[in-house]
Amino acid sequence: MTRPSLIADLRSDTVTRPTPAMREAMATAEVGDDVYGEDPNVNALQHELAHLTGFEAGLFMPSGSMTNQVAIALHTRRGEEVVCAEGSHIYEWELGMMAAFSGVVPRFVPAPLGVPSPEDVRLAIRRSVHQSPTGLISLENTHNKAGGTVIPLEVIRQIRAVAEAEGLPLHLDGARVFNAAVKLGVDVREITRHFDTVSICLSKGLGAPVGSVLLGSAQAMKQAHRYRKMLGGGMRQAGILAAAARVAVREGPARLQGDHLRTRRLARALVEAGYDVDLAAVQTNIIYARLPEAERRAAAWAEAGVLASALGHDSVRFVLHHQVDDEALDRAIAVLTA
């Protein structure tokens, strides 16, 4: 039996293929050795993204996990705690690296719909000689595990005030921060300006094939370069990748609103078909649905040409991206609701 052709890959927004413009940029990219700071496309990407987000400098790395973990290393000392929202990517999906690399541990705060309360953040800070001291506060916007949810600007401002009052650095895992900015209807700098460092993934919502950028002060990025080297993140002639990422930074944000609208349409169709979906959590391009026999159901959808991520026996994640257009979504909905 021949398997039908792919209708839609909804496992993640990391599955997109480079656009023709990205491939052209990669094919013609001028390159140099980035470990020596000599790759012109990498340098241009770092400068462009720093300018967009209001920072002095940026550093291109292979992944968002690496940019997050380098940021944690920059801000903390061994034996300290990182205050973060429950379900944070830096803990859930970065394989214990905050402990393995930086020697620090998480201190979780409740985060309904991915939004921690400033007061809970303040109460989580430790100063006692009998406890591990707090070294860093980290937020995630959008919050992946909560469903791609967005932290309101006023909450960010209040948590920034807590960080300043306590003398603590504030980091943003902004893997999908451009999605957050589109949802809030603001320039991305209105979010990023409240943080000491920001990690932005270019291969998620923006659609680049590879890479993330860590942003911060020039001095912090100088030290980050050393940590990147320790983690094996020196990519040499990385301008081929950075050239595609520069296209993604210029063209990707304008496509995100369409992704969000299609996500809401899919979520409503799933609810109408009897899926358990919290529509309040469907704010950007991610949907979590609860249903029995999730793995079996996902395997059946795959046979029909629709890919989704089964997360255990009763949960499925769907993620929209710019290479799922309206026609593909209509066909995917037909498969998922049959």
Short mmCIF file of C-alpha atoms in Angstrom, two decimals:
data_model
loop_
_atom_site.label_atom_id
_atom_site.label_comp_id
_atom_site.label_asym_id
_atom_site.label_seq_id
_atom_site.Cartn_x
_atom_site.Cartn_y
_atom_site.Cartn_z
CA MET A 1 0.00 0.00 0.00
CA THR A 2 1.41 3.39 -1.00
CA ARG A 3 1.40 6.05 1.69
CA PRO A 4 -0.37 9.25 0.64
CA SER A 5 1.71 12.36 0.09
CA LEU A 6 2.23 14.78 2.94
CA ILE A 7 -0.66 17.20 3.47
CA ALA A 8 0.69 19.15 6.44
CA ASP A 9 3.51 18.75 8.95
CA LEU A 10 2.11 20.16 12.18
CA ARG A 11 4.71 18.70 14.54
CA SER A 12 6.61 21.98 14.94
CA ASP A 13 7.45 25.27 13.26
CA THR A 14 11.03 23.96 13.06
CA VAL A 15 10.14 21.66 10.15
CA THR A 16 9.97 24.38 7.48
CA ARG A 17 12.24 24.21 4.46
CA PRO A 18 14.32 27.19 3.29
CA THR A 19 12.45 29.48 0.94
CA PRO A 20 13.83 30.24 -2.54
CA ALA A 21 15.08 33.60 -1.23
CA MET A 22 16.90 31.84 1.61
CA ARG A 23 18.48 29.32 -0.77
CA GLU A 24 19.64 32.12 -3.05
CA ALA A 25 21.14 33.98 -0.10
CA MET A 26 22.91 30.83 1.07
CA ALA A 27 24.28 30.07 -2.40
CA THR A 28 25.78 33.53 -2.81
CA ALA A 29 26.84 34.18 0.79
CA GLU A 30 30.23 35.70 1.44
CA VAL A 31 31.80 33.82 4.34
CA GLY A 32 34.69 33.93 6.78
CA ASP A 33 35.73 32.18 9.99
CA ASP A 34 33.15 33.11 12.60
CA VAL A 35 35.21 31.73 15.51
CA TYR A 36 37.62 34.56 14.67
CA GLY A 37 34.68 36.95 14.27
CA GLU A 38 35.39 37.29 10.54
CA ASP A 39 32.22 36.02 8.87
CA PRO A 40 30.49 39.05 7.34
CA ASN A 41 27.01 37.52 7.20
CA VAL A 42 27.17 36.35 10.80
CA ASN A 43 28.36 39.78 11.90
CA ALA A 44 25.57 41.45 9.91
CA LEU A 45 22.92 39.13 11.37
CA GLN A 46 24.11 39.80 14.91
CA HIS A 47 24.11 43.54 14.30
CA GLU A 48 20.67 43.58 12.65
CA LEU A 49 19.01 41.58 15.40
CA ALA A 50 20.71 43.61 18.13
CA HIS A 51 19.44 46.80 16.48
CA LEU A 52 15.89 45.40 16.20
CA THR A 53 15.79 44.40 19.86
CA GLY A 54 17.68 47.32 21.40
CA PHE A 55 20.87 45.58 22.51
CA GLU A 56 24.53 46.39 22.01
CA ALA A 57 25.50 43.03 20.54
CA GLY A 58 24.43 39.52 19.63
CA LEU A 59 26.04 36.12 19.18
CA PHE A 60 24.89 33.52 16.63
CA MET A 61 24.70 29.93 17.87
CA PRO A 62 23.39 26.61 16.52
CA SER A 63 20.35 26.34 18.80
CA GLY A 64 18.08 28.02 21.30
CA SER A 65 19.12 25.54 23.96
CA MET A 66 22.70 26.73 23.56
CA THR A 67 21.80 30.43 23.71
CA ASN A 68 19.70 29.86 26.83
CA GLN A 69 22.38 27.83 28.57
CA VAL A 70 25.10 30.31 27.70
CA ALA A 71 22.91 33.06 29.17
CA ILE A 72 22.47 31.09 32.38
CA ALA A 73 26.23 30.61 32.61
CA LEU A 74 26.78 34.33 32.09
CA HIS A 75 24.49 35.36 34.93
CA THR A 76 24.99 32.74 37.63
CA ARG A 77 27.51 31.11 39.91
CA ARG A 78 27.59 27.44 40.86
CA GLY A 79 25.14 26.49 43.60
CA GLU A 80 22.63 29.22 42.77
CA GLU A 81 19.01 28.94 41.70
CA VAL A 82 17.24 30.15 38.57
CA VAL A 83 13.70 31.38 39.20
CA CYS A 84 11.53 30.32 36.26
CA ALA A 85 7.92 29.55 35.40
CA GLU A 86 6.80 25.95 35.76
CA GLY A 87 7.04 24.17 32.43
CA SER A 88 9.90 26.37 31.23
CA HIS A 89 11.85 25.14 28.22
CA ILE A 90 15.18 25.75 29.98
CA TYR A 91 14.20 22.94 32.35
CA GLU A 92 11.77 20.70 30.48
CA TRP A 93 13.66 20.29 27.20
CA GLU A 94 17.26 21.31 27.77
CA LEU A 95 18.32 18.04 29.39
CA GLY A 96 19.48 19.29 32.77
CA MET A 97 22.16 21.49 31.24
CA MET A 98 21.72 24.29 33.78
CA ALA A 99 22.96 21.81 36.37
CA ALA A 100 25.51 20.04 34.16
CA PHE A 101 27.12 23.15 32.69
CA SER A 102 26.49 25.97 35.15
CA GLY A 103 25.95 24.03 38.38
CA VAL A 104 22.62 25.71 39.11
CA VAL A 105 19.09 24.43 39.75
CA PRO A 106 15.60 25.74 38.95
CA ARG A 107 13.18 27.27 41.43
CA PHE A 108 9.73 27.04 39.85
CA VAL A 109 6.87 29.48 40.29
CA PRO A 110 3.25 28.80 39.29
CA ALA A 111 2.38 30.10 35.82
CA PRO A 112 -1.27 29.82 34.81
CA LEU A 113 -1.36 30.05 31.01
CA GLY A 114 2.43 30.50 31.16
CA VAL A 115 2.26 33.79 33.06
CA PRO A 116 3.97 33.92 36.48
CA SER A 117 2.78 36.48 38.98
CA PRO A 118 5.35 39.16 39.91
CA GLU A 119 4.59 38.53 43.58
CA ASP A 120 5.25 34.79 43.22
CA VAL A 121 8.54 35.63 41.51
CA ARG A 122 9.47 37.90 44.39
CA LEU A 123 8.57 35.26 46.98
CA ALA A 124 10.69 32.65 45.16
CA ILE A 125 13.89 34.66 45.63
CA ARG A 126 16.19 33.19 48.28
CA ARG A 127 18.70 35.09 50.42
CA SER A 128 19.04 32.83 53.49
CA VAL A 129 22.44 31.33 54.29
CA HIS A 130 20.57 28.04 54.71
CA GLN A 131 19.30 27.96 51.12
CA SER A 132 20.70 28.17 47.61
CA PRO A 133 20.75 31.87 46.69
CA THR A 134 18.91 33.15 43.65
CA GLY A 135 21.18 34.06 40.75
CA LEU A 136 18.78 34.75 37.89
CA ILE A 137 15.14 35.24 36.93
CA SER A 138 14.17 33.74 33.56
CA LEU A 139 10.93 34.18 31.62
CA GLU A 140 9.68 32.43 28.47
CA ASN A 141 7.62 34.37 25.93
CA THR A 142 5.80 32.76 24.22
CA HIS A 143 5.52 29.88 26.69
CA ASN A 144 5.74 26.67 24.68
CA LYS A 145 4.38 24.12 27.14
CA ALA A 146 1.50 26.37 28.19
CA GLY A 147 0.35 26.48 24.56
CA GLY A 148 2.27 29.33 22.96
CA THR A 149 0.89 31.83 25.44
CA VAL A 150 2.01 35.44 25.77
CA ILE A 151 3.13 37.36 28.87
CA PRO A 152 1.41 40.78 29.03
CA LEU A 153 3.72 43.79 28.93
CA GLU A 154 2.58 45.00 32.34
CA VAL A 155 3.55 41.67 33.93
CA ILE A 156 6.97 41.90 32.29
CA ARG A 157 7.41 45.44 33.63
CA GLN A 158 6.49 44.35 37.14
CA ILE A 159 8.86 41.38 37.08
CA ARG A 160 11.59 43.69 35.81
CA ALA A 161 10.94 45.90 38.81
CA VAL A 162 11.30 42.88 41.09
CA ALA A 163 14.61 41.97 39.44
CA GLU A 164 15.93 45.50 39.85
CA ALA A 165 14.80 45.73 43.48
CA GLU A 166 16.52 42.42 44.24
CA GLY A 167 19.64 43.17 42.20
CA LEU A 168 19.11 40.18 39.92
CA PRO A 169 19.57 39.78 36.16
CA LEU A 170 16.53 39.00 34.02
CA HIS A 171 16.78 36.67 31.00
CA LEU A 172 14.18 36.03 28.31
CA ASP A 173 13.86 32.74 26.50
CA GLY A 174 12.34 34.49 23.51
CA ALA A 175 12.44 31.55 21.12
CA ARG A 176 9.14 32.82 19.67
CA VAL A 177 9.27 36.42 20.91
CA PHE A 178 8.29 37.74 17.47
CA ASN A 179 5.08 35.70 17.79
CA ALA A 180 4.52 37.39 21.16
CA ALA A 181 5.09 40.84 19.66
CA VAL A 182 2.62 40.17 16.86
CA LYS A 183 0.01 38.95 19.33
CA LEU A 184 0.50 42.04 21.52
CA GLY A 185 0.55 44.36 18.50
CA VAL A 186 3.86 45.98 19.51
CA ASP A 187 7.37 46.31 18.19
CA VAL A 188 9.50 43.45 19.49
CA ARG A 189 11.73 45.97 21.29
CA GLU A 190 8.83 46.78 23.63
CA ILE A 191 9.26 43.27 25.00
CA THR A 192 13.02 42.80 24.81
CA ARG A 193 14.01 46.13 26.35
CA HIS A 194 13.11 44.89 29.83
CA PHE A 195 15.74 42.11 29.84
CA ASP A 196 19.48 41.84 30.38
CA THR A 197 19.78 39.04 27.84
CA VAL A 198 17.39 37.61 25.27
CA SER A 199 17.57 34.36 23.31
CA ILE A 200 15.76 34.37 19.95
CA CYS A 201 15.35 31.24 17.85
CA LEU A 202 15.44 31.94 14.13
CA SER A 203 14.41 28.43 13.04
CA LYS A 204 10.98 28.41 14.73
CA GLY A 205 8.32 30.98 13.80
CA LEU A 206 10.63 33.02 11.58
CA GLY A 207 11.44 29.99 9.43
CA ALA A 208 15.24 29.99 9.12
CA PRO A 209 16.84 26.57 8.62
CA VAL A 210 19.25 26.78 11.57
CA GLY A 211 20.28 29.01 14.43
CA SER A 212 19.53 31.26 17.37
CA VAL A 213 21.01 34.53 18.57
CA LEU A 214 21.78 35.56 22.13
CA LEU A 215 21.53 39.31 22.71
CA GLY A 216 22.94 41.48 25.47
CA SER A 217 25.71 43.93 26.24
CA ALA A 218 28.94 43.91 24.25
CA GLN A 219 30.85 42.78 27.34
CA ALA A 220 28.40 39.95 28.01
CA MET A 221 28.64 38.74 24.43
CA LYS A 222 32.43 38.69 24.68
CA GLN A 223 32.14 36.26 27.58
CA ALA A 224 29.33 34.40 25.80
CA HIS A 225 31.75 33.76 22.92
CA ARG A 226 33.96 31.80 25.32
CA TYR A 227 31.02 29.75 26.64
CA ARG A 228 29.85 29.06 23.09
CA LYS A 229 33.30 27.70 22.33
CA MET A 230 33.19 25.50 25.44
CA LEU A 231 29.91 23.99 24.23
CA GLY A 232 31.28 23.31 20.75
CA GLY A 233 29.24 26.05 19.13
CA GLY A 234 31.92 27.59 16.92
CA MET A 235 30.61 26.95 13.39
CA ARG A 236 33.43 28.50 11.31
CA GLN A 237 31.99 29.52 7.88
CA ALA A 238 28.52 29.94 9.37
CA GLY A 239 27.64 32.79 7.02
CA ILE A 240 25.87 30.30 4.77
CA LEU A 241 23.39 29.74 7.60
CA ALA A 242 23.36 33.35 8.73
CA ALA A 243 22.49 34.51 5.21
CA ALA A 244 19.28 32.47 5.33
CA ALA A 245 18.59 33.69 8.86
CA ARG A 246 18.88 37.31 7.71
CA VAL A 247 16.13 36.64 5.16
CA ALA A 248 14.02 35.08 7.92
CA VAL A 249 14.47 38.11 10.18
CA ARG A 250 13.43 40.48 7.39
CA GLU A 251 10.52 38.46 5.99
CA GLY A 252 9.37 36.15 8.79
CA PRO A 253 7.57 38.52 11.19
CA ALA A 254 5.05 39.62 8.55
CA ARG A 255 3.87 36.02 8.12
CA LEU A 256 3.19 35.34 11.80
CA GLN A 257 -0.28 36.89 11.94
CA GLY A 258 -1.42 34.45 9.27
CA ASP A 259 0.00 31.56 11.28
CA HIS A 260 -1.92 32.74 14.34
CA LEU A 261 -5.21 33.06 12.45
CA ARG A 262 -4.88 29.57 10.97
CA THR A 263 -4.05 28.21 14.43
CA ARG A 264 -7.29 29.61 15.83
CA ARG A 265 -9.22 28.13 12.93
CA LEU A 266 -7.70 24.71 13.53
CA ALA A 267 -8.36 24.95 17.28
CA ARG A 268 -12.03 25.78 16.76
CA ALA A 269 -12.40 22.90 14.31
CA LEU A 270 -10.84 20.50 16.81
CA VAL A 271 -13.17 21.68 19.59
CA GLU A 272 -16.19 21.25 17.31
CA ALA A 273 -15.00 17.70 16.59
CA GLY A 274 -14.88 16.90 20.30
CA TYR A 275 -11.21 17.47 21.11
CA ASP A 276 -10.35 18.84 24.56
CA VAL A 277 -8.62 22.15 23.75
CA ASP A 278 -8.30 25.15 26.08
CA LEU A 279 -9.04 27.94 23.63
CA ALA A 280 -7.79 30.53 26.15
CA ALA A 281 -4.31 29.03 25.68
CA VAL A 282 -4.45 29.24 21.87
CA GLN A 283 -2.89 32.68 21.49
CA THR A 284 -0.21 32.28 18.83
CA ASN A 285 0.76 29.27 16.69
CA ILE A 286 0.58 26.29 19.11
CA ILE A 287 -2.29 24.02 20.14
CA TYR A 288 -2.28 21.33 22.81
CA ALA A 289 -5.18 18.89 22.67
CA ARG A 290 -6.08 16.10 25.06
CA LEU A 291 -7.54 12.92 23.60
CA PRO A 292 -7.33 9.22 24.40
CA GLU A 293 -4.88 6.97 22.55
CA ALA A 294 -2.92 9.96 21.31
CA GLU A 295 -0.03 7.94 19.91
CA ARG A 296 -2.33 5.62 17.95
CA ARG A 297 -4.32 8.56 16.63
CA ALA A 298 -1.18 10.44 15.55
CA ALA A 299 0.08 7.34 13.74
CA ALA A 300 -3.24 7.07 11.87
CA TRP A 301 -3.10 10.74 10.87
CA ALA A 302 0.44 10.26 9.60
CA GLU A 303 -0.79 7.45 7.37
CA ALA A 304 -3.29 9.94 5.95
CA GLY A 305 -0.65 12.63 5.38
CA VAL A 306 -0.93 14.82 8.51
CA LEU A 307 1.90 14.83 11.05
CA ALA A 308 1.45 15.88 14.69
CA SER A 309 3.41 15.31 17.90
CA ALA A 310 1.94 12.82 20.38
CA LEU A 311 3.17 13.77 23.84
CA GLY A 312 2.37 10.75 25.93
CA HIS A 313 -0.80 8.69 25.87
CA ASP A 314 -3.37 11.51 25.98
CA SER A 315 -1.83 14.71 24.58
CA VAL A 316 -1.06 15.98 21.10
CA ARG A 317 0.64 19.19 19.99
CA PHE A 318 -0.07 20.99 16.72
CA VAL A 319 2.10 23.89 15.54
CA LEU A 320 1.31 26.10 12.56
CA HIS A 321 3.92 27.73 10.34
CA HIS A 322 4.13 29.63 7.06
CA GLN A 323 4.40 26.48 4.94
CA VAL A 324 0.90 25.37 5.95
CA ASP A 325 -1.39 27.51 3.82
CA ASP A 326 -5.19 27.72 3.88
CA GLU A 327 -5.66 24.88 1.40
CA ALA A 328 -3.32 22.56 3.31
CA LEU A 329 -5.05 23.45 6.57
CA ASP A 330 -8.48 22.64 5.13
CA ARG A 331 -7.23 19.23 4.03
CA ALA A 332 -5.54 18.64 7.38
CA ILE A 333 -8.73 19.52 9.27
CA ALA A 334 -10.63 17.00 7.13
CA VAL A 335 -8.18 14.28 8.22
CA LEU A 336 -8.11 15.28 11.89
CA THR A 337 -11.88 15.53 12.25
CA ALA A 338 -12.87 12.50 10.17
#
